[in-house]
């Protein structure tokens, strides 16, 4: 039995806690908010983030971050904009033998760092393992069969996470391409927002299929330029996560996009839906694509809508009238 602490009492933190408890481990969830801890403890449910899911009595909750002391594994489960701050608070209690697991998907504003790189800047010694793949919290928590990848430069740590968290409903594959896994998981949220916009505008399946296919192409284009392996983008953390995020109503990115497509302002859409990682990631990915001189036409069009008050009706016409080209990516072969 391992001692596992999860930082973040939101939908994904709770769903991973349920998986870890199911596998027989001692699990504690830390929240920055005493009110959130009290509310969950009173009904054993997070009414706002994961309604209808009963949280097992065996899972502990606290707002005292020193609960990390003595644990074997610390899982980061807060939205990407809070990761650096939360890891800074956690760092004094994290020792080199603890495995730090990142589940947060995004790129840091300004630095363009992936979340595992942000964590590495704050924690110098512990092995870091990234968990990513098609895994809506609403389904993980309800024990629906789910497959994800554990990616790390430290093979032994990734194998420990695989062995520790796998159970009858969560199957974990190993991967050594951390860059590819994290970029796929983060950038797909941009495409999901666009899928929602297409939906809100009343476009059909052809458009969504085109968006997903050309979306993974531009994600892979940036990924390869950043040192990732091309084949990673055709696995669980790439096309797998893209499919689930673009097609499911559980996706908050897609839901926010649908509101934007129906005329709600981007700021209001994000406020209404809550955690919309694609909103922040689009800004960072746009900056990164310019820095790396990598063409990302879909990301660029979304950036104009989100941050330059762009007309939501224009991007499709603009994307459809780009110069004709070959489907094969010359830059990737
Ligand atoms: N929800 C999913 O299906 C899912 C699946 C895979 C990965 N993820 C990733 O997991 C991360 C968390 O997503 P989520 O869905 O659990 O989000 P959420 O909105 O459900 O949860 C957010 C939680 O983070 C904590 N939090 C909020 N503000 C904070 C602050 N200022 N300081 C510290 N903690 C704060 C709170 O405990 C809050 O409940 C995201 O990066 C997301 O991309 C989510």
Short mmCIF file of N, CA and C in Angstrom, two decimals, residues 100-239:
data_model
loop_
_atom_site.label_atom_id
_atom_site.label_comp_id
_atom_site.label_asym_id
_atom_site.label_seq_id
_atom_site.Cartn_x
_atom_site.Cartn_y
_atom_site.Cartn_z
N UNK A 100 6.64 12.68 -8.01
CA UNK A 100 5.68 13.76 -8.27
C UNK A 100 4.98 13.46 -9.60
N UNK A 101 3.66 13.40 -9.55
CA UNK A 101 2.88 13.05 -10.75
C UNK A 101 2.12 14.29 -11.21
N UNK A 102 2.30 14.65 -12.47
CA UNK A 102 1.54 15.79 -12.99
C UNK A 102 0.36 15.34 -13.84
N UNK A 103 -0.83 15.88 -13.52
CA UNK A 103 -2.00 15.58 -14.36
C UNK A 103 -2.53 16.85 -15.02
N UNK A 104 -1.89 17.97 -14.72
CA UNK A 104 -2.40 19.26 -15.20
C UNK A 104 -1.96 19.50 -16.65
N UNK A 105 -2.88 20.04 -17.45
CA UNK A 105 -2.61 20.18 -18.88
C UNK A 105 -2.58 21.66 -19.27
N UNK A 106 -1.43 22.12 -19.69
CA UNK A 106 -1.35 23.52 -20.12
C UNK A 106 0.09 23.94 -20.33
N UNK A 107 0.24 25.19 -20.78
CA UNK A 107 1.56 25.80 -20.94
C UNK A 107 1.55 27.07 -20.11
N UNK A 108 2.66 27.36 -19.46
CA UNK A 108 2.70 28.55 -18.60
C UNK A 108 2.73 29.82 -19.45
N UNK A 109 1.91 30.77 -19.07
CA UNK A 109 1.87 32.06 -19.77
C UNK A 109 3.23 32.74 -19.63
N UNK A 110 3.73 33.24 -20.71
CA UNK A 110 4.99 33.99 -20.67
C UNK A 110 6.22 33.13 -20.87
N UNK A 111 6.34 32.02 -20.11
CA UNK A 111 7.53 31.17 -20.23
C UNK A 111 7.34 30.06 -21.28
N UNK A 112 6.09 29.75 -21.62
CA UNK A 112 5.71 28.65 -22.53
C UNK A 112 6.14 27.27 -21.99
N UNK A 113 6.43 27.19 -20.70
CA UNK A 113 6.89 25.91 -20.15
C UNK A 113 5.72 24.93 -20.02
N UNK A 114 6.03 23.63 -20.26
CA UNK A 114 5.06 22.57 -19.96
C UNK A 114 5.00 22.43 -18.43
N UNK A 115 3.91 21.84 -17.94
CA UNK A 115 3.73 21.78 -16.49
C UNK A 115 4.84 20.99 -15.79
N UNK A 116 5.35 19.92 -16.41
CA UNK A 116 6.42 19.17 -15.73
C UNK A 116 7.69 20.02 -15.66
N UNK A 117 7.86 20.94 -16.62
CA UNK A 117 9.03 21.82 -16.57
C UNK A 117 8.86 22.88 -15.47
N UNK A 118 7.61 23.34 -15.30
CA UNK A 118 7.33 24.28 -14.21
C UNK A 118 7.63 23.58 -12.87
N UNK A 119 7.15 22.35 -12.74
CA UNK A 119 7.35 21.60 -11.49
C UNK A 119 8.86 21.40 -11.25
N UNK A 120 9.59 21.06 -12.33
CA UNK A 120 11.04 20.83 -12.18
C UNK A 120 11.76 22.09 -11.70
N UNK A 121 11.28 23.26 -12.11
CA UNK A 121 11.93 24.49 -11.66
C UNK A 121 11.75 24.69 -10.15
N UNK A 122 10.66 24.13 -9.60
CA UNK A 122 10.37 24.33 -8.18
C UNK A 122 10.87 23.16 -7.32
N UNK A 123 11.01 21.98 -7.95
CA UNK A 123 11.42 20.77 -7.20
C UNK A 123 12.57 20.14 -7.96
N UNK A 124 13.76 20.20 -7.40
CA UNK A 124 14.93 19.81 -8.20
C UNK A 124 15.21 18.31 -8.23
N UNK A 125 14.83 17.56 -7.19
CA UNK A 125 15.34 16.19 -7.09
C UNK A 125 14.37 15.06 -7.43
N UNK A 126 13.10 15.21 -7.10
CA UNK A 126 12.18 14.06 -7.23
C UNK A 126 11.92 13.69 -8.68
N UNK A 127 11.72 12.38 -8.94
CA UNK A 127 11.30 12.01 -10.30
C UNK A 127 9.91 12.59 -10.60
N UNK A 128 9.70 13.00 -11.84
CA UNK A 128 8.40 13.56 -12.25
C UNK A 128 7.81 12.66 -13.33
N UNK A 129 6.54 12.29 -13.14
CA UNK A 129 5.84 11.44 -14.11
C UNK A 129 4.59 12.19 -14.56
N UNK A 130 4.35 12.20 -15.87
CA UNK A 130 3.17 12.88 -16.42
C UNK A 130 2.10 11.84 -16.73
N UNK A 131 0.89 12.07 -16.22
CA UNK A 131 -0.25 11.20 -16.58
C UNK A 131 -1.13 11.97 -17.55
N UNK A 132 -1.37 11.40 -18.72
CA UNK A 132 -2.20 12.10 -19.70
C UNK A 132 -2.89 11.09 -20.60
N UNK A 133 -3.95 11.53 -21.25
CA UNK A 133 -4.69 10.64 -22.14
C UNK A 133 -6.18 10.92 -22.03
N UNK A 134 -6.99 10.21 -22.80
CA UNK A 134 -8.44 10.48 -22.80
C UNK A 134 -9.10 10.02 -21.51
N UNK A 135 -9.38 10.96 -20.60
CA UNK A 135 -9.81 10.56 -19.25
C UNK A 135 -10.70 11.61 -18.62
N UNK A 136 -11.91 11.76 -19.11
CA UNK A 136 -12.83 12.69 -18.47
C UNK A 136 -13.06 12.25 -17.03
N UNK A 137 -12.91 13.20 -16.10
CA UNK A 137 -13.08 12.90 -14.67
C UNK A 137 -14.44 12.26 -14.40
N UNK A 138 -15.46 12.76 -15.09
CA UNK A 138 -16.83 12.27 -14.85
C UNK A 138 -16.94 10.77 -15.11
N UNK A 139 -16.13 10.25 -16.03
CA UNK A 139 -16.17 8.83 -16.36
C UNK A 139 -15.16 8.02 -15.54
N UNK A 140 -13.98 8.62 -15.30
CA UNK A 140 -12.98 7.93 -14.46
C UNK A 140 -13.59 7.67 -13.09
N UNK A 141 -14.22 8.71 -12.53
CA UNK A 141 -14.80 8.60 -11.18
C UNK A 141 -15.91 7.56 -11.12
N UNK A 142 -16.57 7.33 -12.25
CA UNK A 142 -17.64 6.33 -12.29
C UNK A 142 -17.12 4.96 -12.74
N UNK A 143 -15.80 4.84 -12.72
CA UNK A 143 -15.11 3.56 -12.98
C UNK A 143 -15.39 3.01 -14.37
N UNK A 144 -15.52 3.89 -15.34
CA UNK A 144 -15.69 3.44 -16.73
C UNK A 144 -14.30 3.16 -17.30
N UNK A 145 -14.15 2.07 -18.08
CA UNK A 145 -12.82 1.70 -18.59
C UNK A 145 -12.12 2.88 -19.29
N UNK A 146 -10.91 3.15 -18.85
CA UNK A 146 -10.15 4.32 -19.32
C UNK A 146 -8.69 3.93 -19.50
N UNK A 147 -8.06 4.48 -20.55
CA UNK A 147 -6.63 4.20 -20.78
C UNK A 147 -5.88 5.53 -20.84
N UNK A 148 -4.75 5.59 -20.16
CA UNK A 148 -3.92 6.80 -20.18
C UNK A 148 -2.45 6.38 -20.28
N UNK A 149 -1.56 7.36 -20.42
CA UNK A 149 -0.12 7.07 -20.47
C UNK A 149 0.57 7.69 -19.27
N UNK A 150 1.61 7.00 -18.80
CA UNK A 150 2.49 7.55 -17.77
C UNK A 150 3.83 7.82 -18.45
N UNK A 151 4.17 9.09 -18.58
CA UNK A 151 5.39 9.45 -19.32
C UNK A 151 6.42 10.06 -18.38
N UNK A 152 7.66 9.58 -18.52
CA UNK A 152 8.72 10.13 -17.69
C UNK A 152 10.07 9.84 -18.31
N UNK A 153 11.05 10.69 -17.95
CA UNK A 153 12.43 10.37 -18.34
C UNK A 153 12.96 9.31 -17.38
N UNK A 154 12.30 9.14 -16.25
CA UNK A 154 12.70 8.15 -15.26
C UNK A 154 11.80 6.92 -15.42
N UNK A 155 12.34 5.92 -16.15
CA UNK A 155 11.54 4.73 -16.48
C UNK A 155 11.01 4.02 -15.25
N UNK A 156 11.85 3.97 -14.21
CA UNK A 156 11.47 3.25 -13.00
C UNK A 156 10.29 3.95 -12.31
N UNK A 157 10.34 5.27 -12.28
CA UNK A 157 9.25 6.03 -11.64
C UNK A 157 7.96 5.85 -12.43
N UNK A 158 8.06 5.89 -13.76
CA UNK A 158 6.85 5.73 -14.58
C UNK A 158 6.25 4.35 -14.34
N UNK A 159 7.12 3.34 -14.25
CA UNK A 159 6.63 1.97 -14.02
C UNK A 159 5.98 1.86 -12.64
N UNK A 160 6.52 2.58 -11.65
CA UNK A 160 5.92 2.56 -10.30
C UNK A 160 4.52 3.18 -10.34
N UNK A 161 4.38 4.30 -11.08
CA UNK A 161 3.06 4.95 -11.19
C UNK A 161 2.10 4.00 -11.91
N UNK A 162 2.58 3.36 -12.96
CA UNK A 162 1.75 2.41 -13.71
C UNK A 162 1.23 1.31 -12.78
N UNK A 163 2.15 0.75 -12.01
CA UNK A 163 1.80 -0.36 -11.13
C UNK A 163 0.89 0.11 -9.98
N UNK A 164 1.17 1.30 -9.47
CA UNK A 164 0.45 1.79 -8.29
C UNK A 164 -0.99 2.18 -8.62
N UNK A 165 -1.20 2.84 -9.76
CA UNK A 165 -2.54 3.40 -10.03
C UNK A 165 -3.41 2.53 -10.94
N UNK A 166 -2.81 1.53 -11.60
CA UNK A 166 -3.62 0.68 -12.49
C UNK A 166 -4.61 -0.12 -11.67
N UNK A 167 -5.80 -0.28 -12.21
CA UNK A 167 -6.78 -1.18 -11.59
C UNK A 167 -7.68 -1.70 -12.70
N UNK A 168 -8.74 -2.38 -12.36
CA UNK A 168 -9.59 -3.02 -13.37
C UNK A 168 -10.24 -2.03 -14.34
N UNK A 169 -10.32 -0.77 -13.95
CA UNK A 169 -10.95 0.20 -14.87
C UNK A 169 -9.98 1.26 -15.37
N UNK A 170 -8.77 1.29 -14.86
CA UNK A 170 -7.78 2.27 -15.34
C UNK A 170 -6.54 1.52 -15.82
N UNK A 171 -6.31 1.55 -17.14
CA UNK A 171 -5.16 0.86 -17.71
C UNK A 171 -4.13 1.91 -18.13
N UNK A 172 -2.90 1.75 -17.63
CA UNK A 172 -1.88 2.78 -17.86
C UNK A 172 -0.75 2.21 -18.73
N UNK A 173 -0.45 2.90 -19.82
CA UNK A 173 0.67 2.53 -20.69
C UNK A 173 1.87 3.40 -20.35
N UNK A 174 3.08 2.90 -20.65
CA UNK A 174 4.28 3.70 -20.41
C UNK A 174 4.65 4.47 -21.68
N UNK A 175 5.29 5.61 -21.50
CA UNK A 175 5.77 6.38 -22.63
C UNK A 175 7.00 7.16 -22.17
N UNK A 176 8.00 7.29 -23.04
CA UNK A 176 9.19 8.06 -22.62
C UNK A 176 9.28 9.42 -23.31
N UNK A 177 8.24 9.77 -24.08
CA UNK A 177 8.25 11.07 -24.76
C UNK A 177 7.42 12.07 -23.94
N UNK A 178 8.04 12.62 -22.93
CA UNK A 178 7.32 13.53 -22.02
C UNK A 178 6.86 14.79 -22.77
N UNK A 179 7.73 15.31 -23.62
CA UNK A 179 7.38 16.53 -24.38
C UNK A 179 6.14 16.28 -25.23
N UNK A 180 6.14 15.17 -25.98
CA UNK A 180 5.01 14.87 -26.86
C UNK A 180 3.73 14.64 -26.08
N UNK A 181 3.83 13.88 -24.99
CA UNK A 181 2.62 13.58 -24.20
C UNK A 181 2.03 14.87 -23.61
N UNK A 182 2.89 15.72 -23.06
CA UNK A 182 2.36 16.95 -22.44
C UNK A 182 1.83 17.94 -23.48
N UNK A 183 2.53 18.05 -24.62
CA UNK A 183 2.05 18.99 -25.63
C UNK A 183 0.73 18.51 -26.23
N UNK A 184 0.62 17.22 -26.49
CA UNK A 184 -0.64 16.69 -27.04
C UNK A 184 -1.80 16.98 -26.09
N UNK A 185 -1.59 16.69 -24.80
CA UNK A 185 -2.65 16.87 -23.80
C UNK A 185 -3.03 18.33 -23.61
N UNK A 186 -2.08 19.23 -23.80
CA UNK A 186 -2.36 20.65 -23.58
C UNK A 186 -2.99 21.29 -24.82
N UNK A 187 -2.40 21.02 -25.98
CA UNK A 187 -2.81 21.73 -27.20
C UNK A 187 -4.16 21.25 -27.74
N UNK A 188 -4.55 20.03 -27.38
CA UNK A 188 -5.85 19.55 -27.88
C UNK A 188 -7.01 20.39 -27.34
N UNK A 189 -6.78 21.05 -26.21
CA UNK A 189 -7.86 21.89 -25.65
C UNK A 189 -8.17 23.08 -26.57
N UNK A 190 -7.18 23.53 -27.32
CA UNK A 190 -7.38 24.62 -28.28
C UNK A 190 -8.34 24.14 -29.37
N UNK A 191 -8.08 22.93 -29.85
CA UNK A 191 -8.89 22.38 -30.94
C UNK A 191 -10.31 22.10 -30.43
N UNK A 192 -10.44 21.68 -29.17
CA UNK A 192 -11.77 21.41 -28.59
C UNK A 192 -12.59 22.69 -28.50
N UNK A 193 -11.93 23.79 -28.13
CA UNK A 193 -12.64 25.08 -28.11
C UNK A 193 -13.16 25.40 -29.51
N UNK A 194 -12.31 25.16 -30.51
CA UNK A 194 -12.71 25.42 -31.91
C UNK A 194 -13.86 24.50 -32.33
N UNK A 195 -13.81 23.25 -31.88
CA UNK A 195 -14.90 22.31 -32.22
C UNK A 195 -16.21 22.83 -31.65
N UNK A 196 -16.15 23.37 -30.42
CA UNK A 196 -17.34 23.95 -29.82
C UNK A 196 -17.85 25.15 -30.62
N UNK A 197 -16.92 25.97 -31.05
CA UNK A 197 -17.31 27.16 -31.83
C UNK A 197 -18.03 26.72 -33.11
N UNK A 198 -17.46 25.70 -33.79
CA UNK A 198 -18.10 25.18 -35.02
C UNK A 198 -19.51 24.69 -34.71
N UNK A 199 -19.63 24.01 -33.59
CA UNK A 199 -20.92 23.50 -33.15
C UNK A 199 -21.90 24.65 -32.91
N UNK A 200 -21.43 25.66 -32.19
CA UNK A 200 -22.26 26.83 -31.88
C UNK A 200 -22.69 27.58 -33.14
N UNK A 201 -21.83 27.55 -34.15
CA UNK A 201 -22.15 28.24 -35.41
C UNK A 201 -23.07 27.41 -36.29
N UNK A 202 -23.28 26.14 -35.88
CA UNK A 202 -24.20 25.30 -36.64
C UNK A 202 -23.54 24.46 -37.72
N UNK A 203 -22.19 24.37 -37.71
CA UNK A 203 -21.53 23.50 -38.69
C UNK A 203 -21.68 22.04 -38.30
N UNK A 204 -21.40 21.14 -39.24
CA UNK A 204 -21.67 19.73 -39.00
C UNK A 204 -20.43 18.86 -38.79
N UNK A 205 -20.62 17.55 -38.97
CA UNK A 205 -19.58 16.57 -38.67
C UNK A 205 -18.36 16.71 -39.59
N UNK A 206 -18.60 17.07 -40.87
CA UNK A 206 -17.47 17.22 -41.79
C UNK A 206 -16.48 18.26 -41.25
N UNK A 207 -17.04 19.35 -40.76
CA UNK A 207 -16.20 20.46 -40.28
C UNK A 207 -15.41 20.03 -39.04
N UNK A 208 -16.10 19.33 -38.14
CA UNK A 208 -15.41 18.88 -36.89
C UNK A 208 -14.31 17.88 -37.25
N UNK A 209 -14.60 16.98 -38.19
CA UNK A 209 -13.58 15.98 -38.59
C UNK A 209 -12.38 16.69 -39.21
N UNK A 210 -12.65 17.69 -40.04
CA UNK A 210 -11.55 18.45 -40.67
C UNK A 210 -10.73 19.13 -39.59
N UNK A 211 -11.42 19.73 -38.64
CA UNK A 211 -10.76 20.47 -37.56
C UNK A 211 -9.86 19.54 -36.73
N UNK A 212 -10.40 18.37 -36.40
CA UNK A 212 -9.61 17.44 -35.58
C UNK A 212 -8.38 16.95 -36.35
N UNK A 213 -8.58 16.64 -37.64
CA UNK A 213 -7.47 16.09 -38.43
C UNK A 213 -6.40 17.14 -38.68
N UNK A 214 -6.83 18.33 -39.09
CA UNK A 214 -5.85 19.39 -39.31
C UNK A 214 -5.31 19.89 -37.96
N UNK A 215 -6.12 19.74 -36.92
CA UNK A 215 -5.68 20.14 -35.58
C UNK A 215 -4.51 19.29 -35.09
N UNK A 216 -4.65 17.98 -35.23
CA UNK A 216 -3.54 17.12 -34.75
C UNK A 216 -2.31 17.35 -35.61
N UNK A 217 -2.52 17.74 -36.88
CA UNK A 217 -1.38 18.01 -37.75
C UNK A 217 -0.60 19.22 -37.24
N UNK A 218 -1.32 20.28 -36.86
CA UNK A 218 -0.55 21.45 -36.40
C UNK A 218 0.01 21.25 -34.98
N UNK A 219 -0.70 20.44 -34.18
CA UNK A 219 -0.15 20.10 -32.85
C UNK A 219 1.17 19.34 -33.02
N UNK A 220 1.15 18.35 -33.92
CA UNK A 220 2.36 17.54 -34.16
C UNK A 220 3.48 18.40 -34.76
N UNK A 221 3.09 19.35 -35.61
CA UNK A 221 4.10 20.23 -36.24
C UNK A 221 4.87 20.99 -35.16
N UNK A 222 4.13 21.57 -34.20
CA UNK A 222 4.81 22.29 -33.12
C UNK A 222 5.58 21.30 -32.24
N UNK A 223 4.94 20.15 -31.96
CA UNK A 223 5.56 19.16 -31.09
C UNK A 223 6.90 18.68 -31.62
N UNK A 224 6.93 18.35 -32.90
CA UNK A 224 8.19 17.87 -33.50
C UNK A 224 9.25 18.97 -33.44
N UNK A 225 8.82 20.22 -33.68
CA UNK A 225 9.77 21.34 -33.60
C UNK A 225 10.32 21.50 -32.17
N UNK A 226 9.50 21.07 -31.18
CA UNK A 226 9.93 21.19 -29.78
C UNK A 226 10.69 19.95 -29.31
N UNK A 227 10.90 18.99 -30.21
CA UNK A 227 11.70 17.80 -29.86
C UNK A 227 10.89 16.56 -29.55
N UNK A 228 9.55 16.62 -29.74
CA UNK A 228 8.72 15.43 -29.47
C UNK A 228 8.79 14.45 -30.64
N UNK A 229 8.34 13.22 -30.37
CA UNK A 229 8.30 12.21 -31.46
C UNK A 229 6.97 12.30 -32.17
N UNK A 230 7.01 12.21 -33.49
CA UNK A 230 5.79 12.31 -34.28
C UNK A 230 4.76 11.25 -33.87
N UNK A 231 5.21 10.02 -33.63
CA UNK A 231 4.23 8.95 -33.37
C UNK A 231 3.47 9.14 -32.05
N UNK A 232 4.03 9.93 -31.14
CA UNK A 232 3.31 10.19 -29.88
C UNK A 232 1.95 10.83 -30.15
N UNK A 233 1.88 11.67 -31.19
CA UNK A 233 0.64 12.41 -31.46
C UNK A 233 -0.46 11.52 -32.05
N UNK A 234 -0.09 10.29 -32.38
CA UNK A 234 -1.10 9.35 -32.89
C UNK A 234 -1.45 8.30 -31.84
N UNK A 235 -1.07 8.57 -30.59
CA UNK A 235 -1.38 7.67 -29.48
C UNK A 235 -2.39 8.28 -28.53
N UNK A 236 -2.47 7.71 -27.32
CA UNK A 236 -3.48 8.11 -26.33
C UNK A 236 -3.42 9.59 -25.98
N UNK A 237 -2.21 10.12 -25.82
CA UNK A 237 -2.09 11.51 -25.36
C UNK A 237 -2.24 12.51 -26.50
N UNK A 238 -2.25 12.01 -27.74
CA UNK A 238 -2.43 12.88 -28.89
C UNK A 238 -3.84 12.75 -29.44
N UNK A 239 -3.97 11.92 -30.47
CA UNK A 239 -5.28 11.79 -31.13
C UNK A 239 -6.33 11.25 -30.15
#
